[in-house]
Tab-separated table of C-alpha atoms in Angstrom:
chain	number	residue	atom	x	y	z
A	312	UNK	CA	-49.061	32.630	-16.449
A	313	UNK	CA	-46.354	30.015	-16.658
A	314	UNK	CA	-47.651	27.145	-14.293
A	315	UNK	CA	-45.973	23.890	-13.623
A	316	UNK	CA	-46.626	20.054	-11.805
A	317	UNK	CA	-46.340	19.710	-8.477
A	318	UNK	CA	-44.367	16.275	-6.945
A	319	UNK	CA	-48.384	15.705	-4.581
A	320	UNK	CA	-50.238	15.647	-8.114
A	321	UNK	CA	-51.204	18.550	-8.125
A	322	UNK	CA	-51.019	21.455	-10.764
A	323	UNK	CA	-51.427	25.594	-10.062
A	324	UNK	CA	-49.951	28.359	-12.251
A	325	UNK	CA	-46.485	30.317	-11.021
A	326	UNK	CA	-46.655	34.149	-10.696
A	327	UNK	CA	-43.608	34.803	-12.490
A	328	UNK	CA	-41.270	32.653	-14.285
A	329	UNK	CA	-38.531	33.240	-11.845
A	330	UNK	CA	-40.445	30.668	-8.830
A	331	UNK	CA	-41.406	28.333	-12.911
A	332	UNK	CA	-36.939	28.746	-12.905
A	333	UNK	CA	-36.932	27.394	-9.358
A	334	UNK	CA	-39.590	24.803	-9.126
A	335	UNK	CA	-37.272	23.781	-12.068
A	336	UNK	CA	-34.447	23.041	-10.323
A	337	UNK	CA	-34.736	22.219	-7.233
A	338	UNK	CA	-37.354	19.551	-8.993
A	339	UNK	CA	-34.283	17.635	-10.407
A	340	UNK	CA	-32.184	17.351	-7.008
A	341	UNK	CA	-31.905	13.920	-6.154
A	342	UNK	CA	-31.059	13.540	-1.841
A	343	UNK	CA	-27.785	11.999	-1.609
A	344	UNK	CA	-27.757	8.401	0.417
A	345	UNK	CA	-28.444	8.541	4.135
A	346	UNK	CA	-26.913	6.817	7.202
A	347	UNK	CA	-30.618	6.580	8.248
A	348	UNK	CA	-32.105	4.769	5.459
A	349	UNK	CA	-29.248	1.690	5.316
A	350	UNK	CA	-28.690	-0.005	9.086
A	351	UNK	CA	-26.775	-2.718	8.073
A	352	UNK	CA	-23.684	0.337	8.245
A	353	UNK	CA	-25.673	2.043	11.029
A	354	UNK	CA	-22.383	1.010	14.341
A	355	UNK	CA	-22.714	0.538	17.497
A	356	UNK	CA	-21.344	3.049	19.986
A	357	UNK	CA	-23.282	3.195	23.065
A	358	UNK	CA	-20.403	1.599	25.479
A	359	UNK	CA	-18.787	4.611	25.993
A	360	UNK	CA	-22.093	7.295	25.885
A	361	UNK	CA	-23.881	9.162	28.498
A	362	UNK	CA	-27.712	10.793	27.336
A	363	UNK	CA	-28.789	11.542	24.708
A	364	UNK	CA	-29.487	11.343	20.682
A	365	UNK	CA	-27.228	13.576	19.058
A	366	UNK	CA	-28.132	15.076	16.505
A	367	UNK	CA	-27.424	15.120	12.509
A	368	UNK	CA	-27.296	19.034	12.722
A	369	UNK	CA	-26.425	19.466	16.071
A	370	UNK	CA	-29.996	19.871	17.401
A	371	UNK	CA	-30.791	21.497	20.900
A	372	UNK	CA	-29.435	20.074	24.100
A	373	UNK	CA	-32.788	18.582	26.416
A	374	UNK	CA	-32.769	15.458	27.511
A	375	UNK	CA	-33.692	12.404	25.769
A	376	UNK	CA	-36.345	10.070	27.147
A	377	UNK	CA	-34.866	6.317	26.155
A	378	UNK	CA	-37.033	3.153	26.689
A	379	UNK	CA	-35.266	1.000	29.500
A	380	UNK	CA	-34.825	-1.729	26.822
A	381	UNK	CA	-32.911	-2.047	24.281
A	382	UNK	CA	-33.746	-2.399	20.201
A	383	UNK	CA	-32.687	-1.519	17.404
A	384	UNK	CA	-32.905	1.660	15.939
A	385	UNK	CA	-36.204	2.486	13.131
A	386	UNK	CA	-36.705	6.022	14.118
A	387	UNK	CA	-40.321	7.666	13.703
A	388	UNK	CA	-41.415	8.774	10.909
A	389	UNK	CA	-41.826	13.234	11.036
A	390	UNK	CA	-42.411	15.404	8.340
A	391	UNK	CA	-41.796	19.764	7.586
A	392	UNK	CA	-43.109	21.481	4.924
A	393	UNK	CA	-40.510	24.237	3.567
A	394	UNK	CA	-43.037	26.527	2.150
A	395	UNK	CA	-41.841	29.481	-0.138
A	396	UNK	CA	-43.154	32.427	-1.904
A	397	UNK	CA	-42.107	35.718	-3.569
A	398	UNK	CA	-42.427	38.523	-1.891
A	399	UNK	CA	-43.205	42.005	-2.379
A	400	UNK	CA	-39.711	43.364	-2.087
A	401	UNK	CA	-39.628	40.365	-4.613
A	402	UNK	CA	-37.735	38.168	-1.796
A	403	UNK	CA	-37.533	34.175	-1.986
A	404	UNK	CA	-39.532	33.583	2.456
A	405	UNK	CA	-40.654	30.848	4.257
A	406	UNK	CA	-43.238	30.619	6.455
A	407	UNK	CA	-42.381	29.916	10.003
A	408	UNK	CA	-44.324	29.514	13.555
A	409	UNK	CA	-43.500	30.297	17.179
A	410	UNK	CA	-44.669	26.923	18.801
A	411	UNK	CA	-47.357	26.827	21.206
A	412	UNK	CA	-46.265	27.829	25.410
A	413	UNK	CA	-48.575	25.748	26.169
A	414	UNK	CA	-46.762	22.584	24.168
A	415	UNK	CA	-44.393	20.135	26.433
A	416	UNK	CA	-42.018	19.716	24.003
A	417	UNK	CA	-39.950	23.035	22.172
A	418	UNK	CA	-42.655	25.459	23.773
A	419	UNK	CA	-42.951	28.852	22.268
A	420	UNK	CA	-39.523	27.596	19.611
A	421	UNK	CA	-39.280	29.477	15.973
A	422	UNK	CA	-40.135	25.510	13.683
A	423	UNK	CA	-41.264	24.587	10.186
A	424	UNK	CA	-45.206	23.883	10.398
A	425	UNK	CA	-44.525	19.680	10.453
A	426	UNK	CA	-45.354	16.899	12.279
A	427	UNK	CA	-45.685	13.061	13.410
A	428	UNK	CA	-46.654	10.660	10.328
A	429	UNK	CA	-49.658	9.308	10.715
A	430	UNK	CA	-50.534	5.972	9.917
A	431	UNK	CA	-52.446	7.036	6.786
A	432	UNK	CA	-49.918	9.288	5.566
A	433	UNK	CA	-48.620	7.508	1.987
A	434	UNK	CA	-46.324	10.031	1.635
A	435	UNK	CA	-43.183	12.646	3.954
A	436	UNK	CA	-45.381	15.457	1.066
A	437	UNK	CA	-48.996	14.414	2.742
A	438	UNK	CA	-47.138	13.973	6.128
A	439	UNK	CA	-45.689	17.950	6.111
A	440	UNK	CA	-49.027	19.288	3.670
A	441	UNK	CA	-51.424	17.548	6.521
A	442	UNK	CA	-49.553	19.141	9.477
A	443	UNK	CA	-49.088	22.086	8.243
A	444	UNK	CA	-53.216	22.666	7.638
A	445	UNK	CA	-53.510	21.454	10.779
A	446	UNK	CA	-51.395	23.938	12.472
A	447	UNK	CA	-51.729	27.514	10.428
A	448	UNK	CA	-54.431	26.589	7.686
A	449	UNK	CA	-52.353	25.986	5.149
A	450	UNK	CA	-54.784	24.380	2.225
A	451	UNK	CA	-52.753	21.628	0.426
A	452	UNK	CA	-54.123	22.361	-2.806
A	453	UNK	CA	-52.402	26.387	-2.651
A	454	UNK	CA	-48.639	24.562	-2.394
A	455	UNK	CA	-46.297	22.964	-5.478
A	456	UNK	CA	-44.306	20.302	-4.033
A	457	UNK	CA	-41.154	20.572	-6.045
A	458	UNK	CA	-38.757	18.626	-3.766
A	459	UNK	CA	-37.444	16.334	-0.897
A	460	UNK	CA	-34.394	16.628	1.039
A	461	UNK	CA	-33.015	14.008	2.855
A	462	UNK	CA	-33.485	13.290	6.143
A	463	UNK	CA	-32.751	14.750	9.147
A	464	UNK	CA	-32.196	12.897	13.098
A	465	UNK	CA	-34.155	15.349	15.716
A	466	UNK	CA	-33.246	14.819	19.118
A	467	UNK	CA	-36.953	13.128	20.299
A	468	UNK	CA	-35.300	9.939	17.548
A	469	UNK	CA	-37.656	11.065	14.844
A	470	UNK	CA	-36.788	11.095	11.778
A	471	UNK	CA	-37.415	14.395	9.845
A	472	UNK	CA	-37.695	14.119	6.264
A	473	UNK	CA	-38.089	18.609	4.132
A	474	UNK	CA	-40.452	19.076	2.055
A	475	UNK	CA	-39.897	22.214	0.212
A	476	UNK	CA	-43.074	23.248	-1.676
A	477	UNK	CA	-43.748	27.106	-3.214
A	478	UNK	CA	-46.857	28.884	-2.593
A	479	UNK	CA	-48.121	31.011	-5.652
A	480	UNK	CA	-50.848	33.212	-4.759
A	481	UNK	CA	-49.282	34.451	-0.876
A	482	UNK	CA	-52.734	36.419	-1.139
A	483	UNK	CA	-55.327	33.080	-0.951
A	484	UNK	CA	-53.126	32.234	2.208
A	485	UNK	CA	-54.296	33.251	5.254
A	486	UNK	CA	-53.322	32.050	8.126
A	487	UNK	CA	-55.537	30.425	10.483
A	488	UNK	CA	-52.969	29.325	13.895
A	489	UNK	CA	-54.718	26.370	15.737
A	490	UNK	CA	-53.929	27.351	19.524
A	491	UNK	CA	-53.254	24.454	20.650
A	492	UNK	CA	-50.183	24.608	18.977
A	493	UNK	CA	-49.226	27.512	17.962
A	494	UNK	CA	-48.844	30.832	19.124
A	495	UNK	CA	-47.353	32.579	15.712
A	496	UNK	CA	-47.199	32.609	11.913
A	497	UNK	CA	-44.737	34.954	10.035
A	498	UNK	CA	-41.941	35.044	7.534
A	499	UNK	CA	-38.461	35.735	6.972
A	500	UNK	CA	-35.791	35.413	4.045
A	501	UNK	CA	-34.886	32.450	2.913
A	502	UNK	CA	-31.375	33.817	2.024
A	503	UNK	CA	-30.928	34.903	6.341
A	504	UNK	CA	-30.191	31.400	6.356
A	505	UNK	CA	-26.792	31.344	4.247
A	506	UNK	CA	-25.239	34.995	5.503
A	507	UNK	CA	-23.379	35.801	9.073
A	508	UNK	CA	-25.552	38.480	9.287
A	509	UNK	CA	-27.259	38.220	12.603
A	510	UNK	CA	-25.971	34.761	13.216
A	511	UNK	CA	-24.388	33.125	15.922
A	512	UNK	CA	-22.734	30.296	16.576
A	513	UNK	CA	-21.934	27.801	20.244
A	514	UNK	CA	-19.150	24.654	19.899
A	515	UNK	CA	-20.453	21.652	21.563
A	516	UNK	CA	-18.935	18.352	21.548
A	517	UNK	CA	-19.525	14.974	21.635
A	518	UNK	CA	-17.437	11.885	22.087
A	519	UNK	CA	-14.398	13.521	20.495
A	520	UNK	CA	-16.537	15.566	17.487
A	521	UNK	CA	-16.698	19.183	17.578
A	522	UNK	CA	-19.730	20.779	16.095
A	523	UNK	CA	-21.233	23.619	15.748
A	524	UNK	CA	-25.080	24.583	17.136
A	525	UNK	CA	-26.559	27.977	14.497
A	526	UNK	CA	-28.513	30.322	15.598
A	527	UNK	CA	-30.314	33.324	13.796
A	528	UNK	CA	-31.856	36.454	14.714
A	529	UNK	CA	-34.498	38.238	11.943
A	530	UNK	CA	-36.761	41.228	13.241
A	531	UNK	CA	-40.293	41.722	11.687
A	532	UNK	CA	-39.913	44.594	9.510
A	533	UNK	CA	-43.847	45.989	10.294
A	534	UNK	CA	-44.422	44.480	14.082
A	535	UNK	CA	-40.389	44.254	14.967
A	536	UNK	CA	-41.296	41.320	16.834
A	537	UNK	CA	-37.564	39.754	17.731
A	538	UNK	CA	-37.596	35.859	16.639
A	539	UNK	CA	-34.511	33.041	17.576
A	540	UNK	CA	-34.309	30.250	15.102
A	541	UNK	CA	-31.842	27.547	15.247
A	542	UNK	CA	-31.544	24.010	16.241
A	543	UNK	CA	-32.836	21.438	13.655
A	544	UNK	CA	-34.374	24.176	12.330
A	545	UNK	CA	-32.195	26.251	11.601
A	546	UNK	CA	-30.673	23.342	10.186
A	547	UNK	CA	-32.499	22.431	7.605
A	548	UNK	CA	-33.106	25.666	6.547
A	549	UNK	CA	-29.306	26.633	6.315
A	550	UNK	CA	-29.389	22.873	3.617
A	551	UNK	CA	-33.159	24.388	1.760
A	552	UNK	CA	-31.490	27.757	1.263
A	553	UNK	CA	-27.769	26.132	0.341
A	554	UNK	CA	-30.001	24.368	-2.812
A	555	UNK	CA	-32.185	27.123	-3.854
A	556	UNK	CA	-28.825	29.666	-4.176
A	557	UNK	CA	-26.958	26.395	-5.382
A	558	UNK	CA	-23.878	28.220	-3.250
A	559	UNK	CA	-22.400	27.477	0.320
A	560	UNK	CA	-23.275	29.296	3.485
A	561	UNK	CA	-20.293	32.060	4.358
A	562	UNK	CA	-19.655	30.749	6.878
A	563	UNK	CA	-18.290	27.215	9.540
A	564	UNK	CA	-21.417	24.916	9.002
A	565	UNK	CA	-20.017	22.630	11.343
A	566	UNK	CA	-21.990	19.664	10.846
A	567	UNK	CA	-21.708	16.369	13.550
A	568	UNK	CA	-19.975	13.616	11.776
A	569	UNK	CA	-21.482	10.343	14.290
A	570	UNK	CA	-22.183	7.351	12.934
A	571	UNK	CA	-25.986	6.483	14.100
A	572	UNK	CA	-27.099	4.315	16.859
A	573	UNK	CA	-27.619	0.464	16.001
A	574	UNK	CA	-29.857	0.151	19.372
A	575	UNK	CA	-30.951	3.358	21.327
A	576	UNK	CA	-31.104	3.141	25.557
A	577	UNK	CA	-31.118	5.070	28.252
A	578	UNK	CA	-27.186	4.939	27.648
A	579	UNK	CA	-26.895	7.190	24.487
A	580	UNK	CA	-26.646	10.886	24.496
A	581	UNK	CA	-26.250	13.963	23.440
A	582	UNK	CA	-24.601	16.470	24.975
């Protein structure tokens, strides 16, 4: 049985040569420079804007509370886990959650396991795996972390870093969703996020720049439950699928190309 060492220091056997090859491929990925990490190049764009903060990938529209007094824009950190595994049909699948309907933000929406960084987290990998364990009972020792993607900016001013890991033994994972955070745990084929099937889009505009918001409809095979995956989660999965399959999506992605604000106040907006 093939094996490899994960970025978080553990070592797990891979159940197939395909997963080992994927881990080796992704381990060589180096994220491009990101403006979220370079405050000196960010420009002030406050004067002619009103309301919310725009995402690098076009997150869903909603009012974002902004501090009354402007301050230097230093987004808080968060991380999500893109946990891949090989399905019974040999396809690559990703673990997703339906957020609790009792949550105050994004209630009932589909998301990746993850959340805000805590003071004791040493890096984004620890944030993503800790949150996955807390939300759905995924033991970090079951996951080989293979790479970390470039950060995305959420509407809540979070610097969200996607962490890709491989679950080599799906049977060892028994989902135990935390009812305070998660209503359901399910999985979907990763490939759907670069295909045009069951996808719709909405064009949005902000400060004269047009971008597309993508919506993917997915129905589970056994339970016949339908889910809509969109916003930041969809954007992250489009990026991950493009990287895994080494090809661009079969549709126009058209991400926003805005400069991130150096100063954030109540007049900073997205629409």
